CSV table of C-alpha atoms and ligand atoms in Angstrom, one decimal:
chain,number,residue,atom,x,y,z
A,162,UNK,CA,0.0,0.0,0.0
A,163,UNK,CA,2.4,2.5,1.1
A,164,UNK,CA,5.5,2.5,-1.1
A,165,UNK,CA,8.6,3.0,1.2
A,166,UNK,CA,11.8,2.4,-1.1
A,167,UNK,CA,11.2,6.1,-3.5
A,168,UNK,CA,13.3,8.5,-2.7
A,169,UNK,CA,11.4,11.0,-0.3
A,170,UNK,CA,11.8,15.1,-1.3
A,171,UNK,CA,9.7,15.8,2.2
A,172,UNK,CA,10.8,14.2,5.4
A,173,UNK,CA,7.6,12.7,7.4
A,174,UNK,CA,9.1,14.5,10.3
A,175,UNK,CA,12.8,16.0,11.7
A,176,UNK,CA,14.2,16.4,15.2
A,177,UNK,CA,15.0,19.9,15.8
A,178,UNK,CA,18.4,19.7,17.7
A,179,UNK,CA,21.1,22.6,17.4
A,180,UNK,CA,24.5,23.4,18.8
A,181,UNK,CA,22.4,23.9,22.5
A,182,UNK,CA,21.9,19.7,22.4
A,183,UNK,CA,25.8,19.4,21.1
A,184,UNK,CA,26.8,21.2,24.0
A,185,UNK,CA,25.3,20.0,26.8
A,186,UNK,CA,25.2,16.6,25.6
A,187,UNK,CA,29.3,16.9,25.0
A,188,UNK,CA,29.2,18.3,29.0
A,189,UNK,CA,27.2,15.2,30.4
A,190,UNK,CA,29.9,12.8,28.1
A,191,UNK,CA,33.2,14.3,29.4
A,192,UNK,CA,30.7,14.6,32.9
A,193,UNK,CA,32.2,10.7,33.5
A,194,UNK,CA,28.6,10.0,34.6
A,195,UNK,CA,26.3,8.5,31.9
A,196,UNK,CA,23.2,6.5,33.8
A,197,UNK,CA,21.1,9.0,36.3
A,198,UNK,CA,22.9,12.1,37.0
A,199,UNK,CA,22.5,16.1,37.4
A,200,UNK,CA,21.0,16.1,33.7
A,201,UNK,CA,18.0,13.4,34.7
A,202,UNK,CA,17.2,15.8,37.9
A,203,UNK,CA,17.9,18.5,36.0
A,204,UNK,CA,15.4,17.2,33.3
A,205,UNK,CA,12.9,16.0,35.8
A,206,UNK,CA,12.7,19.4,37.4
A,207,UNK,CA,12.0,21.5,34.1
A,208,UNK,CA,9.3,19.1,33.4
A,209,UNK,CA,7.5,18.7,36.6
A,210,UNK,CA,7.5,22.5,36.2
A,211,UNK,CA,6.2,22.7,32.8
A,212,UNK,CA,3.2,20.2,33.2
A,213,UNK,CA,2.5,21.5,36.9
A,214,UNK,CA,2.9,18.5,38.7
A,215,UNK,CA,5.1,17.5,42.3
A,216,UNK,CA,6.9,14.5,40.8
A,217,UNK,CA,8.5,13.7,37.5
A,218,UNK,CA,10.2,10.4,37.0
A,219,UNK,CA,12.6,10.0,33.6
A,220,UNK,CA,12.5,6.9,32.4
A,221,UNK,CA,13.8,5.1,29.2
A,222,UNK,CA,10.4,5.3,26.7
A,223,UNK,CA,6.8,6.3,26.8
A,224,UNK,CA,6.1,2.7,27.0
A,225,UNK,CA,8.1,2.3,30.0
A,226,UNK,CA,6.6,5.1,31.1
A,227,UNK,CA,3.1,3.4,30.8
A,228,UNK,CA,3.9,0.2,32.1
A,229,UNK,CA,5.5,1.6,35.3
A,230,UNK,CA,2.3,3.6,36.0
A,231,UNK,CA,-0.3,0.6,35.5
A,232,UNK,CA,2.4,-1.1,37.7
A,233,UNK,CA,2.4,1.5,40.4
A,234,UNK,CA,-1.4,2.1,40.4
A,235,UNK,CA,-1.3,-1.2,41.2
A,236,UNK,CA,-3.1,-3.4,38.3
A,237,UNK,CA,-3.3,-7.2,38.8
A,238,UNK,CA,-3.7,-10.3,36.4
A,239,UNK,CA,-7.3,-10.3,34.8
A,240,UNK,CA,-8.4,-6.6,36.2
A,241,UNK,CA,-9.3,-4.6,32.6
A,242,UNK,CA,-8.9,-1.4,31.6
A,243,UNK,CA,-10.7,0.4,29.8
A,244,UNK,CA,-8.9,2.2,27.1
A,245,UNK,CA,-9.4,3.8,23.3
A,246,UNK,CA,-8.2,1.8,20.3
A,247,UNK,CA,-7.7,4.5,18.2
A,248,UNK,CA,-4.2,5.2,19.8
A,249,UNK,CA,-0.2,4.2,19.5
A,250,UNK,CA,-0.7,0.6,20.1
A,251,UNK,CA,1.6,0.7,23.1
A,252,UNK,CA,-1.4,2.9,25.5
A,253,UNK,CA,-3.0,-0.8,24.9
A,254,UNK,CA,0.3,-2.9,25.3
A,255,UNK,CA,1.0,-1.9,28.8
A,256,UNK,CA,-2.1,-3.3,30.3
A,257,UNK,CA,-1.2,-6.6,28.1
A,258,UNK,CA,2.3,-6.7,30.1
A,259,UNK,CA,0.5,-7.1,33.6
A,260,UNK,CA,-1.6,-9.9,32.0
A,261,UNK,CA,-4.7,-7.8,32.4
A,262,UNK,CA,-6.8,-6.9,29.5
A,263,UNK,CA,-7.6,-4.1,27.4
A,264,UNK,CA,-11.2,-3.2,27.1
A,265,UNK,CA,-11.6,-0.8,24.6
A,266,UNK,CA,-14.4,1.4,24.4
A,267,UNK,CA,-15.5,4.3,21.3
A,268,UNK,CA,-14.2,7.7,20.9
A,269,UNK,CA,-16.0,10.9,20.1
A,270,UNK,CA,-15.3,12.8,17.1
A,271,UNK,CA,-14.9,16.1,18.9
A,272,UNK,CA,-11.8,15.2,20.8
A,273,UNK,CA,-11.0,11.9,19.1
A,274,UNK,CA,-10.6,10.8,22.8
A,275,UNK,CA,-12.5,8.4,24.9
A,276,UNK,CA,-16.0,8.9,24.8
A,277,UNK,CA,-16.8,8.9,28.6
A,278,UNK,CA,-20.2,7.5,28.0
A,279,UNK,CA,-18.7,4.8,25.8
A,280,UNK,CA,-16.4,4.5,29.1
A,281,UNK,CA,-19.1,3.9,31.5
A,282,UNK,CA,-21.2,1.3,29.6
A,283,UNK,CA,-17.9,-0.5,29.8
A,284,UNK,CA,-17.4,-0.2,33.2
A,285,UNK,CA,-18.0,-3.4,35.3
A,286,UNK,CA,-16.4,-4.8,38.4
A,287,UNK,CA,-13.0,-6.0,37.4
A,288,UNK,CA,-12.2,-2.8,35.5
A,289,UNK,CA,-9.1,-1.2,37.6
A,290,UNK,CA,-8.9,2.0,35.9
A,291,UNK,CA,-8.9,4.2,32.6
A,292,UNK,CA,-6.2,5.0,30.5
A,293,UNK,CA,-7.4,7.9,28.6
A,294,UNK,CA,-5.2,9.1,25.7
A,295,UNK,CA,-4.6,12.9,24.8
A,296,UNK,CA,-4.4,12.0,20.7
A,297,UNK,CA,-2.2,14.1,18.3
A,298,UNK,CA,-2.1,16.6,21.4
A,299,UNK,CA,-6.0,17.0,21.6
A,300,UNK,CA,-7.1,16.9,25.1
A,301,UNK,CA,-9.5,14.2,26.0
A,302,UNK,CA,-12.6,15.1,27.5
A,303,UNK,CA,-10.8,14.7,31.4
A,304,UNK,CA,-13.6,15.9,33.5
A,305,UNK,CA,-15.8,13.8,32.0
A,306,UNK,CA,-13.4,11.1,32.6
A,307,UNK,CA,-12.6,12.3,36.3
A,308,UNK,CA,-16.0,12.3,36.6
A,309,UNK,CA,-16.9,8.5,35.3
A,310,UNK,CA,-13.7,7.1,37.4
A,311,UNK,CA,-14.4,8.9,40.6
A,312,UNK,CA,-17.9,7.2,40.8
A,313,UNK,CA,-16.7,4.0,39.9
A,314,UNK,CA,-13.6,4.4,42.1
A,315,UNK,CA,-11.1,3.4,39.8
A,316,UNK,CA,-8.0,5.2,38.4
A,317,UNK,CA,-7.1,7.3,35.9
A,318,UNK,CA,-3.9,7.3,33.8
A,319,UNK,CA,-3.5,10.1,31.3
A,320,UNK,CA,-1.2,8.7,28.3
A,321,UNK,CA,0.2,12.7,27.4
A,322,UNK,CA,3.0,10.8,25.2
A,323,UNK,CA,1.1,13.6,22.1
A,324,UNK,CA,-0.1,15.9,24.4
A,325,UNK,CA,3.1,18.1,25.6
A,326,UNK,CA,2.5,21.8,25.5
A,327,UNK,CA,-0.9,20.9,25.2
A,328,UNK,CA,-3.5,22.8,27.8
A,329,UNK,CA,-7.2,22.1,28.6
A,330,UNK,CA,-9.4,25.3,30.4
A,331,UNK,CA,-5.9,26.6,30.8
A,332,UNK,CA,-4.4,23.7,32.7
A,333,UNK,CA,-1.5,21.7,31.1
A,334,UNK,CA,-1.6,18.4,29.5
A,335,UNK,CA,-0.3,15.7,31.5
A,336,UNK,CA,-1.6,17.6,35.1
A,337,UNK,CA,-5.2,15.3,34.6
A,338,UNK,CA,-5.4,11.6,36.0
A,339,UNK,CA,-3.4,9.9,39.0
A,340,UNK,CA,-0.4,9.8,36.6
A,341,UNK,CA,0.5,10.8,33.3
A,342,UNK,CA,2.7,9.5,30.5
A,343,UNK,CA,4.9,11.7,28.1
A,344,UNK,CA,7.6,10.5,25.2
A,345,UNK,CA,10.5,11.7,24.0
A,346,UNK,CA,10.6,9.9,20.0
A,347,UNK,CA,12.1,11.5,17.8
A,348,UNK,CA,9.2,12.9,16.5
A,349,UNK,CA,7.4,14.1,19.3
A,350,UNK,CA,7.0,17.6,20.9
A,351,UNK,CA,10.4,17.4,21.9
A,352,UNK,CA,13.1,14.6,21.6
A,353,UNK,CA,16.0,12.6,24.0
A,354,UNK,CA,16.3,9.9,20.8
A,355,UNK,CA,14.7,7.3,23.0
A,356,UNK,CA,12.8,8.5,26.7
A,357,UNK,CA,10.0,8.9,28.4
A,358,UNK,CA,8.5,10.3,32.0
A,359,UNK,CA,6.0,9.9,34.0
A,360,UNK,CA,4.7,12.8,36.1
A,361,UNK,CA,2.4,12.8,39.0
A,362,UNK,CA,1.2,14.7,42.6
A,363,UNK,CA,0.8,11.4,44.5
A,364,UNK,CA,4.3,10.7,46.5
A,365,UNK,CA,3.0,7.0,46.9
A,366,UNK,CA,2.7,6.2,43.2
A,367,UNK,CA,6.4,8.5,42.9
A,368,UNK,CA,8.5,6.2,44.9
A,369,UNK,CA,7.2,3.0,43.9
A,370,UNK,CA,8.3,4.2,40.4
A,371,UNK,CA,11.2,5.3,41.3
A,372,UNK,CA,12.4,2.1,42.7
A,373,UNK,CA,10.4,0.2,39.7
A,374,UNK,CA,12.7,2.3,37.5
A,375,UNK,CA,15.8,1.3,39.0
A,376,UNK,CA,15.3,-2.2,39.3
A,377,UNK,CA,13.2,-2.2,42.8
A,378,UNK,CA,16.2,-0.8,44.8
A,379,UNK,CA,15.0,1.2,47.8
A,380,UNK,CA,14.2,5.1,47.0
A,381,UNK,CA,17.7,5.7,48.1
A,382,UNK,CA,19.3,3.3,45.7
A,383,UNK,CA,21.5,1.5,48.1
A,384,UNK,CA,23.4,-0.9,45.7
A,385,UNK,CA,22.4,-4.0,45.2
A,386,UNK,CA,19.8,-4.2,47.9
A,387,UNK,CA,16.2,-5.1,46.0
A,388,UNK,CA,13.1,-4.5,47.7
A,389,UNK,CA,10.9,-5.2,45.0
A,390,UNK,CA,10.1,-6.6,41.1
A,391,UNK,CA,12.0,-3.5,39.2
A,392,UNK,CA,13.4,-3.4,35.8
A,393,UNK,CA,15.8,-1.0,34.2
A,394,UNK,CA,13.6,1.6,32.9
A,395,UNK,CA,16.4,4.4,33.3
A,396,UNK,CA,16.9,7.3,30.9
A,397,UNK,CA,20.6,8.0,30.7
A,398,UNK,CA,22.5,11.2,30.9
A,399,UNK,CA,23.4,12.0,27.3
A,400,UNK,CA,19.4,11.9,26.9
A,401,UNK,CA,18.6,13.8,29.8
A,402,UNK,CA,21.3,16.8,28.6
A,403,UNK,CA,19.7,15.8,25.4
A,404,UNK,CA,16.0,16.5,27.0
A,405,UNK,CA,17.3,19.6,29.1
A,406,UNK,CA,18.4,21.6,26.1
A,407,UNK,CA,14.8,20.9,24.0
A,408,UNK,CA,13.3,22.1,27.4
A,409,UNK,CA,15.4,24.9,27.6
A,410,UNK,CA,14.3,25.6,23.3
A,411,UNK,CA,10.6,24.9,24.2
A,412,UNK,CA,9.0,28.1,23.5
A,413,UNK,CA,11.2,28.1,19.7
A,414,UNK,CA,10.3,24.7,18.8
A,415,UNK,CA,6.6,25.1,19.5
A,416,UNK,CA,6.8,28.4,17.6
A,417,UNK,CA,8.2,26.4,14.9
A,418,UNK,CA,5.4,24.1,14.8
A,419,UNK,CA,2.6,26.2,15.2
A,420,UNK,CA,4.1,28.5,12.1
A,421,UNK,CA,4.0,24.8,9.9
A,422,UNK,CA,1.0,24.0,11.0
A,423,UNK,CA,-0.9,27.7,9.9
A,424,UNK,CA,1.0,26.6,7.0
A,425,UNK,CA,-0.8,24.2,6.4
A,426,UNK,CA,-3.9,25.8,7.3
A,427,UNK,CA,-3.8,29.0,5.3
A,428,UNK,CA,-3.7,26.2,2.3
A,429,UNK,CA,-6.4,23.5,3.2
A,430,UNK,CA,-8.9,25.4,5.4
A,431,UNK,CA,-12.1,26.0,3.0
A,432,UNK,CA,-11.4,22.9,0.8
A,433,UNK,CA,-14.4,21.2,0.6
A,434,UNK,CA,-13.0,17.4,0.5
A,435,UNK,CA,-11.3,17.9,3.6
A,436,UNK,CA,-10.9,18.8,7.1
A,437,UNK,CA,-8.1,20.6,8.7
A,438,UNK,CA,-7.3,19.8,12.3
A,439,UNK,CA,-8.1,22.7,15.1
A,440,UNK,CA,-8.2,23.0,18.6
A,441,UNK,CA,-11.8,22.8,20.5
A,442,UNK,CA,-12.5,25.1,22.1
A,443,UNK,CA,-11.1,26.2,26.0
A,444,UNK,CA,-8.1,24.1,24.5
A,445,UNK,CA,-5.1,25.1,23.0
A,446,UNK,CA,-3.0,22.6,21.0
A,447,UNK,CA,0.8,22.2,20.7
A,448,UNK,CA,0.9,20.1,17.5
A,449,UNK,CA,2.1,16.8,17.6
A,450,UNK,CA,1.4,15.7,13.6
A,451,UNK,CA,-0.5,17.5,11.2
A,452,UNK,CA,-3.4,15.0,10.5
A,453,UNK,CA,-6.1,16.3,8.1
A,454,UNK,CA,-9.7,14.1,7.4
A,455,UNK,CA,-10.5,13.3,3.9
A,456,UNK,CA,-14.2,12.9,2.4
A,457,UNK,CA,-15.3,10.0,2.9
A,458,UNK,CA,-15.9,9.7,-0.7
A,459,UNK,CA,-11.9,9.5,-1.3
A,460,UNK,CA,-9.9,6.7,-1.6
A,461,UNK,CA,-7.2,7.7,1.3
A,462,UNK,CA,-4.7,4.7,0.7
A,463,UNK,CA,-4.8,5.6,-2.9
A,464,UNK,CA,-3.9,9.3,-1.8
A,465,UNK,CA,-1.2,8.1,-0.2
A,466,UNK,CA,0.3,5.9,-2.9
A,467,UNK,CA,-0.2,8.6,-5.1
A,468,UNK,CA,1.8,10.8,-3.4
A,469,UNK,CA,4.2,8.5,-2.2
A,470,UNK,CA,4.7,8.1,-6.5
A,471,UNK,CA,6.2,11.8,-6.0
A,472,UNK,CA,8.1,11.8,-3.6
A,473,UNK,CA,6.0,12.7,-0.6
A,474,UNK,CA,5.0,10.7,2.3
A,475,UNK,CA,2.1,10.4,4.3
A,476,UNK,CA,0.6,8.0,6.5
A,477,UNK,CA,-2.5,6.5,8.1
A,478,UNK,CA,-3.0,7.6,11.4
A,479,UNK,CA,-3.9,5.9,13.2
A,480,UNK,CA,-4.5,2.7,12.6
A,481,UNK,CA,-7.2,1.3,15.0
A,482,UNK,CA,-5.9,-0.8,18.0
A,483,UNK,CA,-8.4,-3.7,18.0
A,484,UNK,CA,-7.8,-4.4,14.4
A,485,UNK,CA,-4.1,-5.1,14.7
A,486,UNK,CA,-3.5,-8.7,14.2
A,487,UNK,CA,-2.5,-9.5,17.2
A,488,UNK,CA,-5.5,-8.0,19.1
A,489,UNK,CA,-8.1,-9.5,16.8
A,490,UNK,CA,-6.5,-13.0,16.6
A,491,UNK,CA,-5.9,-12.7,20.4
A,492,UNK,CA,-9.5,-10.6,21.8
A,493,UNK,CA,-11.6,-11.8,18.4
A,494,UNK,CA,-12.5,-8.3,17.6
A,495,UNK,CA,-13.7,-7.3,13.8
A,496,UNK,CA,-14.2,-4.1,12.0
A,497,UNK,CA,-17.5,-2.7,13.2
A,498,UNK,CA,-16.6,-3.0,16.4
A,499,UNK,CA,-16.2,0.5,17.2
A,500,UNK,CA,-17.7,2.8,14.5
A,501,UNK,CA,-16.6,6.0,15.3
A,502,UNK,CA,-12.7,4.7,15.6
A,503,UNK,CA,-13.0,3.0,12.5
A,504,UNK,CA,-14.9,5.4,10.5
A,505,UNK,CA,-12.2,8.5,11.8
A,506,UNK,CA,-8.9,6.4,11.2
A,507,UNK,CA,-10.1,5.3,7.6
A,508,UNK,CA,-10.1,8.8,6.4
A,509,UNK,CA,-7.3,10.5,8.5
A,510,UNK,CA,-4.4,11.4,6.8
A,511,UNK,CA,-0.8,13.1,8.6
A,512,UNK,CA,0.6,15.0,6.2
A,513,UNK,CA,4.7,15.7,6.8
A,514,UNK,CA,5.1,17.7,10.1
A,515,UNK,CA,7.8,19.1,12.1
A,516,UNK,CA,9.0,22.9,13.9
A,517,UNK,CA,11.6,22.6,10.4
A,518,UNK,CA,9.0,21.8,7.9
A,519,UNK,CA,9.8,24.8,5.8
A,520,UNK,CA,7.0,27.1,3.7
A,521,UNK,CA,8.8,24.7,0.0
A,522,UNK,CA,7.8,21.6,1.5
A,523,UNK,CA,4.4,22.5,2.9
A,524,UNK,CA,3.5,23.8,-0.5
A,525,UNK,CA,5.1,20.5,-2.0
A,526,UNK,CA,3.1,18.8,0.3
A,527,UNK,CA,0.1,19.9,-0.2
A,528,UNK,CA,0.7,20.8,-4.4
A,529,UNK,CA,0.7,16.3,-4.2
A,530,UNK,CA,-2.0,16.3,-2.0
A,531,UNK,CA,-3.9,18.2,-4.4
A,532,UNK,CA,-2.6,16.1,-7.5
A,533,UNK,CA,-4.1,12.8,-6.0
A,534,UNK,CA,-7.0,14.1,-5.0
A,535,UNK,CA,-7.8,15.5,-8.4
A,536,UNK,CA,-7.3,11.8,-9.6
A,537,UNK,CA,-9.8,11.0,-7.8
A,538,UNK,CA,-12.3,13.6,-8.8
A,539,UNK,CA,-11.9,13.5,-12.2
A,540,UNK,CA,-10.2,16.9,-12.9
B,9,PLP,C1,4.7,7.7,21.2
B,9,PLP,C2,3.6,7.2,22.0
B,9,PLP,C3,3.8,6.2,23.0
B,9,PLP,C4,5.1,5.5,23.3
B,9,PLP,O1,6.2,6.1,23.3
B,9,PLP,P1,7.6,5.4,23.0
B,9,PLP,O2,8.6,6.3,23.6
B,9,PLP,O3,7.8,5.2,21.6
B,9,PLP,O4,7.7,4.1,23.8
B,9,PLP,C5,2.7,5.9,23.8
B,9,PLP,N1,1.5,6.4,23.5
B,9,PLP,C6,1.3,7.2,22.5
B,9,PLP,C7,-0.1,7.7,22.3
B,9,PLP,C8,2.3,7.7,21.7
B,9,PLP,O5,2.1,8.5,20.7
């Protein structure tokens, strides 16, 4: 479907690191200390700042990130979670690695997050919590959320791994929920190559991570003395210097993106066979990806192709959770399932994004866009 061995003229997406990340990444290398240092506090500190929250644990992906949370909230074999499939498959993974199960309910078009009454017809008595997902940086709909987990008494985890920068009724992403998840890919808001963190206000949930993190050694670390099941989830310090430096260049790089992404807009808002991405509102959104929804009337893996044929990439996104093969081999679910995921991540299309993306390859971007679309319309 997708043709991946052309020569692309448009990346799909490109770190923005300068001579800041050379610099203090050089410093934490000729530091002599290269696991959990100054930079990881450092780095924890900035971002427990930023998202408004008393505790912020680096660790070594979003995924870790996730799985130490369900672990810390404490999630047993055969609990469920409920949890949206139209996601990163990993939001689903975690709760897989605990041998509990993911039980996914719909999402609502306005936020493309968990639809909260889709959440509470779900709910039964071995559901431990909900892991709500903050998609391409959108907020979910958390007080609705709050609300549906607070009478049920279960948790609620807050996968932000889109979402930094983000803000909901002027509160930051990644400040709703128990816990919250953030990743550092190289695509995402900002990079470390590989990281993740999870932030939180509950002490309890903070220290159990923090030993989880460092393979269950007391919160003081004493050296091979194991209180606990841990694993080495660590972020090392060439990442942290790495993460302190896009902290430091947050304000830049979200300037960057939101100038790509009016890019974007100034060219595709008013078209009538599609639909640019914007924030709801009382939200502001920090673009993670720039995904735009085609009529359903268009053939959106032929789109793709098509442009792919000249050079530019785009992708599905996403690509619902419960249709994965594994999941529907494993859990038996079939398209239908869940309409509104389905019918959203058949016509959703990310279009090349980054804070680099210059004003050439937008219009390149969208001048194939336009191209394969006309294909399809006969003009
Ligand atoms: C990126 C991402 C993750 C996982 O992050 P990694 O660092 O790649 O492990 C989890 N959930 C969502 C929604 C993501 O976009």
């Amino acid at each position: 479907m997708v043709t991946e061995a052309l020569p692309m003229r448009v990346p799909m997406a490109r770190p923005n690191t300068g001579t800041l990340e050379l610099d203090l990444v050089g410093r934490a290398l000729r530091s002599g200390t290269l696991s959990m240092g100054p930079y990881t506090l450092a780095f924890e500190e900035a971002f427990a700042e930023l998202t408004g929250r008393a505790f912020a644990i680096a660790c070594s992906s979003g995924t870790a990130a996730l799985h130490l949370s369900v672990r810390a909230l404490g999630l047993k074999e055969g609990q469920e979670v409920i949890t949206t499939p139209f996601s990163f498959v990993a939001s689903a993974n975690c709760v897989l690695y605990e041998r509990a199960i993911p039980k996914f309910a719909d999402i609502e078009e306005r936020t493309l997050g968990l639809d909260a009454d889709q959440v509470q017809g779900a709910m039964s008595g071995r559901v431990a919590g909900i892991l709500a997902v903050d998609v391409f940086g959108h907020p979910a709909d958390h007080a609705a959320l709050a609300d549906v987990a607070a009478r049920h008494d279960v948790w609620l985890l807050e996968d932000s791994c889109e979402g930094l920068g983000s803000s909901l009724l002027g509160q930051p992403l990644g400040s709703f929920g128990d816990a919250a998840t953030f990743a550092f890919y190289a695509n995402k808001q900002i990079t470390t190559g590989e990281g993740g963190m999870v932030v939180t206000d509950n002490p309890d949930l903070a220290a159990t991570m923090i030993s989880q993190r460092n393979q269950g050694r007391d919160a003081d670390g004493t050296w091979l003395r194991h209180t606990q099941l841990g694993y080495n989830y660590r972020l090392d310090e060439l990442s942290a210097a790495l993460g302190v430096a896009q902290l430091q260049r947050f304000q830049e790089l979200q300037t960057g993106r939101s100038k790509v992404a009016e890019g974007y807009r100034r060219r595709l808002a008013g078209v009538p066979w599609l639909t640019v991405p914007s924030a709801q509102p009382g939200t502001e959104v920090d673009w993670f990806v720039y995904v735009v929804r085609l009529a359903p009337s268009i053939n959106r893996d032929k789109v793709i192709a098509d442009m792919a044929r000249v050079g530019i990439p785009a992708r599905p996104y996403f690509s619902p959770i419960h249709l994965q093969p594994f999941y529907a081999e494993r859990f038996g679910y079939r398209a239908g399932d869940f309409p509104v995921t389905e019918r959203i991540a058949g016509q959703s299309l990310a279009l090349p994004f980054s804070s680099l993306h210059t004003e050439s390859e937008i219009e390149m971007v969208v001048e194939a866009l336009f191209d394969a679309v006309a294909t399809q319309l006969g003009q």
